[in-house]
PDB file of C-alpha atoms in Angstrom:
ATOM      1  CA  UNK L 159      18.490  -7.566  13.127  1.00 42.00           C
ATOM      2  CA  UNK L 160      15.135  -7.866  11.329  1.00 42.00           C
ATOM      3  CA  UNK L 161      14.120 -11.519  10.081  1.00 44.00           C
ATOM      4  CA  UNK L 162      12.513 -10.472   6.341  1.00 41.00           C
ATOM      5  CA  UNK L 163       9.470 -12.783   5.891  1.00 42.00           C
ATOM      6  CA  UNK L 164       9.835 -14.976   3.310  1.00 41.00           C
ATOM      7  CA  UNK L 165      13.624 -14.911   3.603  1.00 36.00           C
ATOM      8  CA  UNK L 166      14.872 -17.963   4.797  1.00 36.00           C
ATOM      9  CA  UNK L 167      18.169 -16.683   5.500  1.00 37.00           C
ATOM     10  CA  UNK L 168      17.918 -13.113   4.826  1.00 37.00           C
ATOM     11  CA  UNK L 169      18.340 -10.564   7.724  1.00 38.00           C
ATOM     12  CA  UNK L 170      18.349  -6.906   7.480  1.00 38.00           C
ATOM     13  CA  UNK L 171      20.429  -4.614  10.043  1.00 37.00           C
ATOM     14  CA  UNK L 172      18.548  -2.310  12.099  1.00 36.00           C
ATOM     15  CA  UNK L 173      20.144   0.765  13.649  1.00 32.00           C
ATOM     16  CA  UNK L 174      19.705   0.419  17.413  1.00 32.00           C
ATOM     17  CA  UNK L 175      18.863   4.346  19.118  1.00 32.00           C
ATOM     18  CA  UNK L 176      18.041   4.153  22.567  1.00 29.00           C
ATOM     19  CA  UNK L 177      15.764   6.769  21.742  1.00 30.00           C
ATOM     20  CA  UNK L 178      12.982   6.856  24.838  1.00 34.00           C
ATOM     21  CA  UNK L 179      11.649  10.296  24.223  1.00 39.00           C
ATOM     22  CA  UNK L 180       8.608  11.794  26.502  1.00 37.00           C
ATOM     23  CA  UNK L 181       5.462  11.617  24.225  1.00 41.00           C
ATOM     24  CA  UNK L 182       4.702  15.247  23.065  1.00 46.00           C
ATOM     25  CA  UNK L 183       2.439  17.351  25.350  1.00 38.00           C
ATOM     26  CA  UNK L 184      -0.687  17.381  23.291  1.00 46.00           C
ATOM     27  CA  UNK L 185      -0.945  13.744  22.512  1.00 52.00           C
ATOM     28  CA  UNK L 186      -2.331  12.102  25.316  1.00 48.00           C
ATOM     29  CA  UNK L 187      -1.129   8.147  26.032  1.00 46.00           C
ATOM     30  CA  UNK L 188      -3.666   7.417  28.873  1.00 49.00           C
ATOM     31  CA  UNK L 189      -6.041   5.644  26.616  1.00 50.00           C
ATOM     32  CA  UNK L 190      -7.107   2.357  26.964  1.00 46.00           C
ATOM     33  CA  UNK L 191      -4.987  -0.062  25.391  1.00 56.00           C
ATOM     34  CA  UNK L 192      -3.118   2.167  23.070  1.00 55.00           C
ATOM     35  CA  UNK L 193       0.490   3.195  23.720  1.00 57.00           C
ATOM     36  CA  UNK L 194       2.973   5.204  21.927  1.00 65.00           C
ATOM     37  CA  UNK L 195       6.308   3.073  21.283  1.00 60.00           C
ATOM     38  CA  UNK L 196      10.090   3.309  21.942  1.00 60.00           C
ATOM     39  CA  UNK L 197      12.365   2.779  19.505  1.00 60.00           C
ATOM     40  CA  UNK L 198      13.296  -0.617  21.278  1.00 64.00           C
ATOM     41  CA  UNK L 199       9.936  -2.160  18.991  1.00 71.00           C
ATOM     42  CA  UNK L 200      11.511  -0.754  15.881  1.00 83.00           C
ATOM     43  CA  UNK L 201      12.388  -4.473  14.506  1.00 87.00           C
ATOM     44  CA  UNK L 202       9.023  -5.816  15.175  1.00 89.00           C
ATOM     45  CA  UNK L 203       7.118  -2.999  13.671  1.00 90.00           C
ATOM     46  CA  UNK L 204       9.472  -2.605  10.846  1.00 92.00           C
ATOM     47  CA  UNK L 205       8.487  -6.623   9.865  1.00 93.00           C
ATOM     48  CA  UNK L 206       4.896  -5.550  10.438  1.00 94.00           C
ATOM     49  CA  UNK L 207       4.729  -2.967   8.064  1.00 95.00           C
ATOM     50  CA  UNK L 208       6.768  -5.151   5.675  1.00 96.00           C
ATOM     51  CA  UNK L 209       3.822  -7.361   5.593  1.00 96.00           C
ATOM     52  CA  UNK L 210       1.250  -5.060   5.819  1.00 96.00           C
ATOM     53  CA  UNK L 211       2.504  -3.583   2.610  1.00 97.00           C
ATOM     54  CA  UNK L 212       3.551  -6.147   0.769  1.00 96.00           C
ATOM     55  CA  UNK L 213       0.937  -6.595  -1.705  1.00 96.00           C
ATOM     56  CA  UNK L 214      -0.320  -2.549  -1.298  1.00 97.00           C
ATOM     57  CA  UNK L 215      -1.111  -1.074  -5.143  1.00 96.00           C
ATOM     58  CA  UNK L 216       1.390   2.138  -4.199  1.00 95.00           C
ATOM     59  CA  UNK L 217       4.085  -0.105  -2.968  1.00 96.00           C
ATOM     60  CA  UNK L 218       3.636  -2.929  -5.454  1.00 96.00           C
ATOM     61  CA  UNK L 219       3.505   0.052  -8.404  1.00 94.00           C
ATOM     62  CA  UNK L 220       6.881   1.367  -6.955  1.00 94.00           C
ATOM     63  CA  UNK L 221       8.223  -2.289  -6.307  1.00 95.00           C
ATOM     64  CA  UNK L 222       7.213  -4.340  -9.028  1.00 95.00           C
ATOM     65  CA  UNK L 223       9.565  -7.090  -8.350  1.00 96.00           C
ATOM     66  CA  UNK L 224       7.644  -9.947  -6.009  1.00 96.00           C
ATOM     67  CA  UNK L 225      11.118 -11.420  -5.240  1.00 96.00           C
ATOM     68  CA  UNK L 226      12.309  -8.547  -3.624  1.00 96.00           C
ATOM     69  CA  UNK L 227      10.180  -6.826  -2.228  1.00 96.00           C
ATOM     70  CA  UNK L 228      10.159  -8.176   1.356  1.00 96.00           C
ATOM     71  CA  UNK L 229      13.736  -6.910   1.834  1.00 95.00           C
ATOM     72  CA  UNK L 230      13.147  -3.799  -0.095  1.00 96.00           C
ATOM     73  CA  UNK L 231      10.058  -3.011   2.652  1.00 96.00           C
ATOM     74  CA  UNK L 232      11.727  -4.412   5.660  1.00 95.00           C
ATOM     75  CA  UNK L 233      14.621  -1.750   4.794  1.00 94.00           C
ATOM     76  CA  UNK L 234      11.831   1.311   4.014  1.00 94.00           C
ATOM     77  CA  UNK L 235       9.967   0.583   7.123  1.00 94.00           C
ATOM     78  CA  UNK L 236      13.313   0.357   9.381  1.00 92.00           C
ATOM     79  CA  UNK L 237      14.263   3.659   8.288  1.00 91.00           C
ATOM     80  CA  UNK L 238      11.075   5.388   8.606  1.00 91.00           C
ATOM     81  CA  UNK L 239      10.256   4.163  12.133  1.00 90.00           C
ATOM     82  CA  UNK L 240      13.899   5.057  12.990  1.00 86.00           C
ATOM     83  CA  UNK L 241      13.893   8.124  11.387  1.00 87.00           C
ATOM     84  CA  UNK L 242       9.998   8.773  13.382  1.00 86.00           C
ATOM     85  CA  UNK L 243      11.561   8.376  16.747  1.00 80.00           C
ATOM     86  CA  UNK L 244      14.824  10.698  15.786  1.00 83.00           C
ATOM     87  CA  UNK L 245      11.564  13.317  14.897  1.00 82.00           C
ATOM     88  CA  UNK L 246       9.550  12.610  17.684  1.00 78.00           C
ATOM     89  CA  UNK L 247       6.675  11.390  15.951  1.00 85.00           C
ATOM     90  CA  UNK L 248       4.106   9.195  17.536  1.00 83.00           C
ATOM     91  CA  UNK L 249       4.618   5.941  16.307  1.00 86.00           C
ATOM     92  CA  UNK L 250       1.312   3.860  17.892  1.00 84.00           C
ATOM     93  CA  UNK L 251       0.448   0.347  18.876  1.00 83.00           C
ATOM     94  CA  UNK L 252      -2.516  -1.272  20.613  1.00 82.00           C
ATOM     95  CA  UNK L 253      -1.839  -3.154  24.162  1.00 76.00           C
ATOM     96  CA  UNK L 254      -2.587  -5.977  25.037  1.00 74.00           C
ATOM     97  CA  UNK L 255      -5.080  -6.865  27.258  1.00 56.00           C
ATOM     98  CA  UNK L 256      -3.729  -7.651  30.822  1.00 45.00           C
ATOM     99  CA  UNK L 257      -6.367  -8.012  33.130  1.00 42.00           C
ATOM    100  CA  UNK L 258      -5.498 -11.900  33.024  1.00 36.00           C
ATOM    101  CA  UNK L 259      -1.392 -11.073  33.901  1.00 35.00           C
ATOM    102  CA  UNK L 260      -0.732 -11.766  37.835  1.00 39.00           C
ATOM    103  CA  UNK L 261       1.146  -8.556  39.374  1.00 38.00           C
ATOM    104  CA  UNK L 262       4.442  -9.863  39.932  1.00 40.00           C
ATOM    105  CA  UNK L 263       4.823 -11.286  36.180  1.00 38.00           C
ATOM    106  CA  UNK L 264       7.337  -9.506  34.276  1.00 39.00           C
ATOM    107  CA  UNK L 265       4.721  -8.619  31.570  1.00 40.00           C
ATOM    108  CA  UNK L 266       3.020  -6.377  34.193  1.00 40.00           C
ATOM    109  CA  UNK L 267       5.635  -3.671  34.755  1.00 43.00           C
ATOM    110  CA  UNK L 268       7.523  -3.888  31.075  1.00 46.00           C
ATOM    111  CA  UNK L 269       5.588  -1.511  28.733  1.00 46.00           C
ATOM    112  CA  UNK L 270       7.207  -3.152  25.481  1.00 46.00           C
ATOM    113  CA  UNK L 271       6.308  -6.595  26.283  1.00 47.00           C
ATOM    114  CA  UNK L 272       2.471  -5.483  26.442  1.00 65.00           C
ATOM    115  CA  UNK L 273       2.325  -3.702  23.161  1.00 72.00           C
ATOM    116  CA  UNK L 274       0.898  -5.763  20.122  1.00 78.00           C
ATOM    117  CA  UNK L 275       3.238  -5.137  17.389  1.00 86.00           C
ATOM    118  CA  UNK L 276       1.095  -6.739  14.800  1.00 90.00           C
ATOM    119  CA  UNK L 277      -0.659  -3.176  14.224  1.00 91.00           C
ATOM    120  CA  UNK L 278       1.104  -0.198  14.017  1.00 91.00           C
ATOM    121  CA  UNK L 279       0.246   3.729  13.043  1.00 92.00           C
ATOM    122  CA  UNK L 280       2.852   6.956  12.645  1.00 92.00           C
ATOM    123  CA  UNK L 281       1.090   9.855  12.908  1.00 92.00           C
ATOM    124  CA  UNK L 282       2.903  12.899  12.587  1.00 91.00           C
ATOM    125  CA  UNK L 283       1.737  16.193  14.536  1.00 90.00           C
ATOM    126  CA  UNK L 284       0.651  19.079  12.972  1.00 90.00           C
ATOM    127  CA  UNK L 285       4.313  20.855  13.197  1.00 69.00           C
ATOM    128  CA  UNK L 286       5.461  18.486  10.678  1.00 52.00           C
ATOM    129  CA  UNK L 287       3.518  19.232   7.832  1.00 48.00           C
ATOM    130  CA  UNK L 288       5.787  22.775   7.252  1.00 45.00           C
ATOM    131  CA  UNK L 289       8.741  20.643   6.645  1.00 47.00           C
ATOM    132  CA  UNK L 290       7.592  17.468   5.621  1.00 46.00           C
ATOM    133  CA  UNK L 291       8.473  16.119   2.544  1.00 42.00           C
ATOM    134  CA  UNK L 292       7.633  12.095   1.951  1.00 46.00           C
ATOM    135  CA  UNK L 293       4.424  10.624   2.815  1.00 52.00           C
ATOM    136  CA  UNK L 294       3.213   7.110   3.024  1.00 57.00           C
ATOM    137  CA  UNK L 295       2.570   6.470  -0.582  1.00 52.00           C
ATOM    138  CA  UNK L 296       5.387   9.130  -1.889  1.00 55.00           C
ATOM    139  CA  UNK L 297       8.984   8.395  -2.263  1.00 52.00           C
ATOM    140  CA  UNK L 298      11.154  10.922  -0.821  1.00 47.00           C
ATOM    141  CA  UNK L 299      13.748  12.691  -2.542  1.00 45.00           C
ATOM    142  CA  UNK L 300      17.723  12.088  -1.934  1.00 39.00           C
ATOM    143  CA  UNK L 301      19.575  14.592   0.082  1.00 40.00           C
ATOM    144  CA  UNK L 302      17.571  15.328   2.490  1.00 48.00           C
ATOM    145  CA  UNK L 303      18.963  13.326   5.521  1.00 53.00           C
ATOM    146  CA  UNK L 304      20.036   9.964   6.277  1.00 56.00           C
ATOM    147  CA  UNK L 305      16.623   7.951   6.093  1.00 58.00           C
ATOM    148  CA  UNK L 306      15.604   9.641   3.435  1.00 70.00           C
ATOM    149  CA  UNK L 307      18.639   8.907   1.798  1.00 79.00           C
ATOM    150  CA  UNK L 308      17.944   5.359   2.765  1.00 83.00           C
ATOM    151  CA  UNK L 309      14.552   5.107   1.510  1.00 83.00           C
ATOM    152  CA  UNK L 310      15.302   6.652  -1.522  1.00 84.00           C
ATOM    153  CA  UNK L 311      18.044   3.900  -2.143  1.00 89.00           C
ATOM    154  CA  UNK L 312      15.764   1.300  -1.604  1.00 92.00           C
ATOM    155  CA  UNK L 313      13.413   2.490  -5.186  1.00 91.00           C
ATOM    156  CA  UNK L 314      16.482   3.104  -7.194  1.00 89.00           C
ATOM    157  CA  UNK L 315      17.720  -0.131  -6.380  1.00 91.00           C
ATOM    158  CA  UNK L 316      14.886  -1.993  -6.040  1.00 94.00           C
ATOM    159  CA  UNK L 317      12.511  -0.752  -8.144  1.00 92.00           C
ATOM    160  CA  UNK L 318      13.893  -1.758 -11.451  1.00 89.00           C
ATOM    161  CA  UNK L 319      13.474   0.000 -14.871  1.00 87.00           C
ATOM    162  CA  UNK L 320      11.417   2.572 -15.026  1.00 87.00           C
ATOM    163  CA  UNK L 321      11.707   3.384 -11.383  1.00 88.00           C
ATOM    164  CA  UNK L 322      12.308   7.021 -11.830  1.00 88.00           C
ATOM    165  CA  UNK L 323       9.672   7.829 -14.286  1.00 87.00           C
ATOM    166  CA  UNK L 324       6.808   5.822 -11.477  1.00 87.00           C
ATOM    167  CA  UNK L 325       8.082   8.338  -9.179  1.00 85.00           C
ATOM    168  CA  UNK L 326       7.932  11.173 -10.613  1.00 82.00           C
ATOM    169  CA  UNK L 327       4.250  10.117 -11.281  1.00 82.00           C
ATOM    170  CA  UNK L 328       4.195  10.615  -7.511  1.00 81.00           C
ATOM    171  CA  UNK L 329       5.573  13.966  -6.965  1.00 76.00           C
ATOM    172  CA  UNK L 330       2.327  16.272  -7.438  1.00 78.00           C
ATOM    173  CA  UNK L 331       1.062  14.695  -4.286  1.00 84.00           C
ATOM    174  CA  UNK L 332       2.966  15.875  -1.690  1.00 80.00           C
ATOM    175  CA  UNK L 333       2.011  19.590  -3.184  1.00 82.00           C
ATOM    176  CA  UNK L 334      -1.436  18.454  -2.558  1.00 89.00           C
ATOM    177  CA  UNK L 335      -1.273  18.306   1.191  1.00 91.00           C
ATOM    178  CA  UNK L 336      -3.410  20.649   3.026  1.00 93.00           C
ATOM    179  CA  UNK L 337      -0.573  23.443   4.596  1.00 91.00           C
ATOM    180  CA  UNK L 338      -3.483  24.019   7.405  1.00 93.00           C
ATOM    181  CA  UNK L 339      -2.251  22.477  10.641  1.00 94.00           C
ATOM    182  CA  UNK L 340      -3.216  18.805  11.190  1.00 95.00           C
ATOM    183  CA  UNK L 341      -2.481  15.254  11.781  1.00 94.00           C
ATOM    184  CA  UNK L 342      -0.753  13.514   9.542  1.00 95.00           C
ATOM    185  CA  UNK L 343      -1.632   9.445   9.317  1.00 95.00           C
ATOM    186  CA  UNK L 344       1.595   8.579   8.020  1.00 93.00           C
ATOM    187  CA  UNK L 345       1.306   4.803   7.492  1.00 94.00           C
ATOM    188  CA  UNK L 346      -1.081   2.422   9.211  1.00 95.00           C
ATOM    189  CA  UNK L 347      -0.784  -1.294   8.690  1.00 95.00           C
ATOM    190  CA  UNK L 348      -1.577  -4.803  10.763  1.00 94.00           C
ATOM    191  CA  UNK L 349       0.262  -7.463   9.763  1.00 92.00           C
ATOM    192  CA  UNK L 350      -1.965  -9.861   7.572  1.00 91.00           C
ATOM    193  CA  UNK L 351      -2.456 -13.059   9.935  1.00 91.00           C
ATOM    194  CA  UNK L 352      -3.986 -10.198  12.475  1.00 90.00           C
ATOM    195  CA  UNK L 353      -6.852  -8.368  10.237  1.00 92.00           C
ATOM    196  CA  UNK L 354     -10.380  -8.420  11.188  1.00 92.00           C
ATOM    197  CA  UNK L 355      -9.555  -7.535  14.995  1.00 89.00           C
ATOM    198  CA  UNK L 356     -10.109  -4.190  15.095  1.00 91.00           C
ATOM    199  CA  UNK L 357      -6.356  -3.554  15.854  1.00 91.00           C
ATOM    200  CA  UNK L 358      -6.355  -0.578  13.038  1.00 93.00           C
ATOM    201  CA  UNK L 359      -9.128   1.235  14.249  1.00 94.00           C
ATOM    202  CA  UNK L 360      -8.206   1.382  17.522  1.00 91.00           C
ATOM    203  CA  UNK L 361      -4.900   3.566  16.086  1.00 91.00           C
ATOM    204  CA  UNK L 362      -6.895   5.171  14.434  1.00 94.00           C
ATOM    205  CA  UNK L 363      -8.752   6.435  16.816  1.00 92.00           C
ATOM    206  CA  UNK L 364      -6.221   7.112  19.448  1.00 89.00           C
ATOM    207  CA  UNK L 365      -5.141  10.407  17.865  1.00 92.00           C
ATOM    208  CA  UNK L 366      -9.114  11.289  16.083  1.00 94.00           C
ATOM    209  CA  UNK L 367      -9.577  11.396  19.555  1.00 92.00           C
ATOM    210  CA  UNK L 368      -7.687  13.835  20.535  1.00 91.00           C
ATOM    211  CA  UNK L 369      -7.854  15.849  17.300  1.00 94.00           C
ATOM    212  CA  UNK L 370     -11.166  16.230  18.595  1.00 94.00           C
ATOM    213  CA  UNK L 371     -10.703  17.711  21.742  1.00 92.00           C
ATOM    214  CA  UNK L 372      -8.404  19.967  20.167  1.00 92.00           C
ATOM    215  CA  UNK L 373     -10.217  20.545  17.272  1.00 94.00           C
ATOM    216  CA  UNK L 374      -7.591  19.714  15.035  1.00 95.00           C
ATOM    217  CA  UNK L 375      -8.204  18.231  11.439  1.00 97.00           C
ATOM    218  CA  UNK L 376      -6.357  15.238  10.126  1.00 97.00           C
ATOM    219  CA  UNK L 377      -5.267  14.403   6.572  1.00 97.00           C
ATOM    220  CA  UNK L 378      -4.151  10.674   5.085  1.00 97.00           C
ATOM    221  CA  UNK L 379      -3.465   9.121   1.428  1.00 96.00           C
ATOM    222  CA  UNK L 380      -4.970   5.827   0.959  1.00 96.00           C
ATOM    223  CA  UNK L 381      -2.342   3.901  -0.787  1.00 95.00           C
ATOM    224  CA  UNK L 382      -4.935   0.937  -1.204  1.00 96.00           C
ATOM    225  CA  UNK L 383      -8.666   2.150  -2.206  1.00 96.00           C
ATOM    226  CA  UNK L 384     -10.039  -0.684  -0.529  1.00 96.00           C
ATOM    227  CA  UNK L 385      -9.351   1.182   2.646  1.00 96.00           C
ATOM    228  CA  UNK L 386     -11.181   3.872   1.918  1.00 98.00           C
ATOM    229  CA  UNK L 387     -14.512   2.703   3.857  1.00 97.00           C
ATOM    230  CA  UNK L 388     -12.241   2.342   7.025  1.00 97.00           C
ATOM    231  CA  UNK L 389     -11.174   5.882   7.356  1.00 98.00           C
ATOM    232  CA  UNK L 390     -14.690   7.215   6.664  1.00 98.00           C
ATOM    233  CA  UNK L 391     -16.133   4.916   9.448  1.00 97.00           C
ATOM    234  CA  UNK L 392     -13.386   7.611  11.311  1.00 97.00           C
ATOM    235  CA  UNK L 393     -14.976  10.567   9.965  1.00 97.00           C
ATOM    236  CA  UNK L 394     -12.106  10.938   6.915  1.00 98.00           C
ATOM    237  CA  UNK L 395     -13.247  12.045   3.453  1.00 98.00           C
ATOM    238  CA  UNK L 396     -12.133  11.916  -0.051  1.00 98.00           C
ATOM    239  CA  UNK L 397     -11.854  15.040  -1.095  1.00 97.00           C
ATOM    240  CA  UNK L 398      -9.321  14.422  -4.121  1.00 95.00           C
ATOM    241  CA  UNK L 399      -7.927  11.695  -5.882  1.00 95.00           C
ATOM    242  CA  UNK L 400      -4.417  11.137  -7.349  1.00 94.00           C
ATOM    243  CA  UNK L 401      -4.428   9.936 -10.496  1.00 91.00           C
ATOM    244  CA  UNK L 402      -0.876   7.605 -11.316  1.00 90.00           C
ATOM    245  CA  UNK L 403       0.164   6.672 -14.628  1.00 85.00           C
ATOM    246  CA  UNK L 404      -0.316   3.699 -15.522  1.00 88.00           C
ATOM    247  CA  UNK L 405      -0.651   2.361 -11.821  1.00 92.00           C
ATOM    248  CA  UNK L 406      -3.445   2.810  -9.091  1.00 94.00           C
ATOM    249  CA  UNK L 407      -5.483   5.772  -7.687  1.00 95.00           C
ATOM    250  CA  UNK L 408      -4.598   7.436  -4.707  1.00 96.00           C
ATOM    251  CA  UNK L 409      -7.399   8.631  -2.424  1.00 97.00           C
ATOM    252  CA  UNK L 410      -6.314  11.686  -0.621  1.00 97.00           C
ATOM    253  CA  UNK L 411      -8.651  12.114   2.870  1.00 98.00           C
ATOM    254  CA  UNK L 412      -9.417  14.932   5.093  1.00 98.00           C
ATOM    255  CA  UNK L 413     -10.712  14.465   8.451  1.00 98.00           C
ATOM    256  CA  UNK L 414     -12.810  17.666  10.510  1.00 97.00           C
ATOM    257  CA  UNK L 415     -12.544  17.263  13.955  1.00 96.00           C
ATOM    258  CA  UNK L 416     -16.167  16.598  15.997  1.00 91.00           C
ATOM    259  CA  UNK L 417     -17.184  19.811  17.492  1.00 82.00           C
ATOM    260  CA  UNK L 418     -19.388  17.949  20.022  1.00 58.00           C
ATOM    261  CA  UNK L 419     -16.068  16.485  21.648  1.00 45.00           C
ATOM    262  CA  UNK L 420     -14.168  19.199  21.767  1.00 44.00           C
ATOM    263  CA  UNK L 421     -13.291  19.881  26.038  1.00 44.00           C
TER     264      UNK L 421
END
C-alpha cells in the first residue's frame, strides 16, 4: 500500500511483482552512488513522484483539481514504475552514502535499504522509442495494456470537464520524438523537502554518462520550463517547443553525446 500525502486516511494499492530483473547490458550500475531499482521500491518512488509532480504545469493542466490530485498521481506513478520494471526500463535512484555504516549492519549488504528514494529517474533505452507511446508529460491512450489502461483511467476520472479536449492538446507531441535511437528521460523528480542536493543531477548523469561512451543521444520533455537550465547544465537543448492550449509550454530537449568521452 502507498500512503498518498496529504491523505490522512487515504491509501492506494500497489501491485506487488517480484520483478528483480538483471540491469540491461549497456547500462552500466557500477557508478558511484547511483543504482538501478527493484520493483520492491515501487511504493516509495511512486509517493516521490506524487510529490514531485504535484504542483508540475503539465500535470496540474491535466489535473486541475487540487483536492485530488495526490491520489490521482500516487495511482499514475504506481503504474508507470510497475509497468517500467514489467519493460525492463531503468528506473534510477541515488545511494546513500555508507562509508559511516559498520560491516556487519544490515544496511551494508541490503541494496534497497541504501537507495535514497527521495529522487528518482526512468530512463528508457533506445529500443523503446519504436514502440513507445506515452511520455512524461503525454497521456497515453486506452487499449494499449494494463498500465496504460490504468493511467489513462486516472485523466478521465480525475481530470474533470474538459479532460479530453486538454489531451488531445497533447497528442502532436509524442509524433515529435526524434525516431533516431536514444535515451529517453522519462520522468525525473525529487521529492520537494529534498531539492537543492544535487540528488537530480546525479540521475541525470548516470545514464549522460554512458550515452557518452556509447555515443548515444538522449531526448526529454520538460513538463515544467523552470527546469530547463538543469538539463542544459547536462548538455540537453531546446530544440522545439510544444505549444498547449490554453495551458503551459512544453520544452522538448535533445542531448548529443560528448565525443571526447566516448571509450
Amino acid at each position: 500500500m502507498v500512503r498518498v500525502p496529504g491523505w490522512r486516511d487515504c491509501t492506494v494499492p500497489v501491485f506487488s511483482h517480484h520483478l528483480h530483473k538483471a540491469p540491461r547490458p549497456y547500462l552500466h550500475t557500477k557508478q558511484a552512488h547511483m543504482a538501478v531499482a527493484t520493483a520492491s521500491t515501487s511504493p516509495q518512488l511512486a509517493a516521490t513522484l506524487a510529490d514531485a509532480f504535484s504542483d508540475d504545469p503539465v500535470f496540474t493542466y491535466l489535473l486541475p483539481d487540487s483536492s485530488t490530485r495526490p491520489l490521482a498521481l500516487t495511482i499514475y506513478m504506481a503504474s508507470k514504475i510497475l509497468e517500467c520494471h514489467r519493460r525492463d526500463f531503468s528506473v534510477v535512484v541515488p545511494l546513500a552514502d555508507t562509508s559511516s555504516i559498520a560491516p556487519s549492519s544490515p544496511q551494508s549488504s541490503s541494496p534497497d535499504r541504501r537507495l535514497l528514494t527521495e529522487s528518482v529517474a526512468i530512463w528508457e533505452p533506445p529500443l523503446a522509442a519504436v514502440d513507445d507511446t506515452s511520455s512524461s508529460a503525454q497521456p497515453p491512450q486506452s487499449g494499449s495494456g494494463t498500465g496504460v489502461s490504468v493511467r489513462h483511467a486516472v485523466f478521465q476520472n480525475y481530470g474533470g470537464s474538459g479532460v479530453a479536449s486538454r489531451i488531445q492538446a497533447l497528442q502532436g507531441m509524442s509524433a515529435k520524438r526524434p525516431t533516431k535511437p536514444h535515451w529517453y528521460l522519462s520522468l525525473l523528480g525529487t521529492a520537494s523537502d529534498s531539492r537543492g542536493r544535487g540528488l537530480a543531477s546525479r540521475t541525470i548523469k548516470h545514464v549522460t554518462t554512458e550515452c557518452d561512451r556509447l555515443g548515444l543521444p538522449a531526448y526529454l520533455e520538460s513538463s515544467d520550463i523552470a527546469n530547463v537550465p538543469l538539463y542544459r547544465r547536462h548538455g540537453f537543448e531546446v530544440t522545439s517547443v510544444h505549444q498547449l492550449s490554453d495551458g503551459p509550454d512544453v520544452p522538448l530537449m535533445w542531448r548529443e553525446p560528448l565525443p571526447h568521452s566516448r571509450m
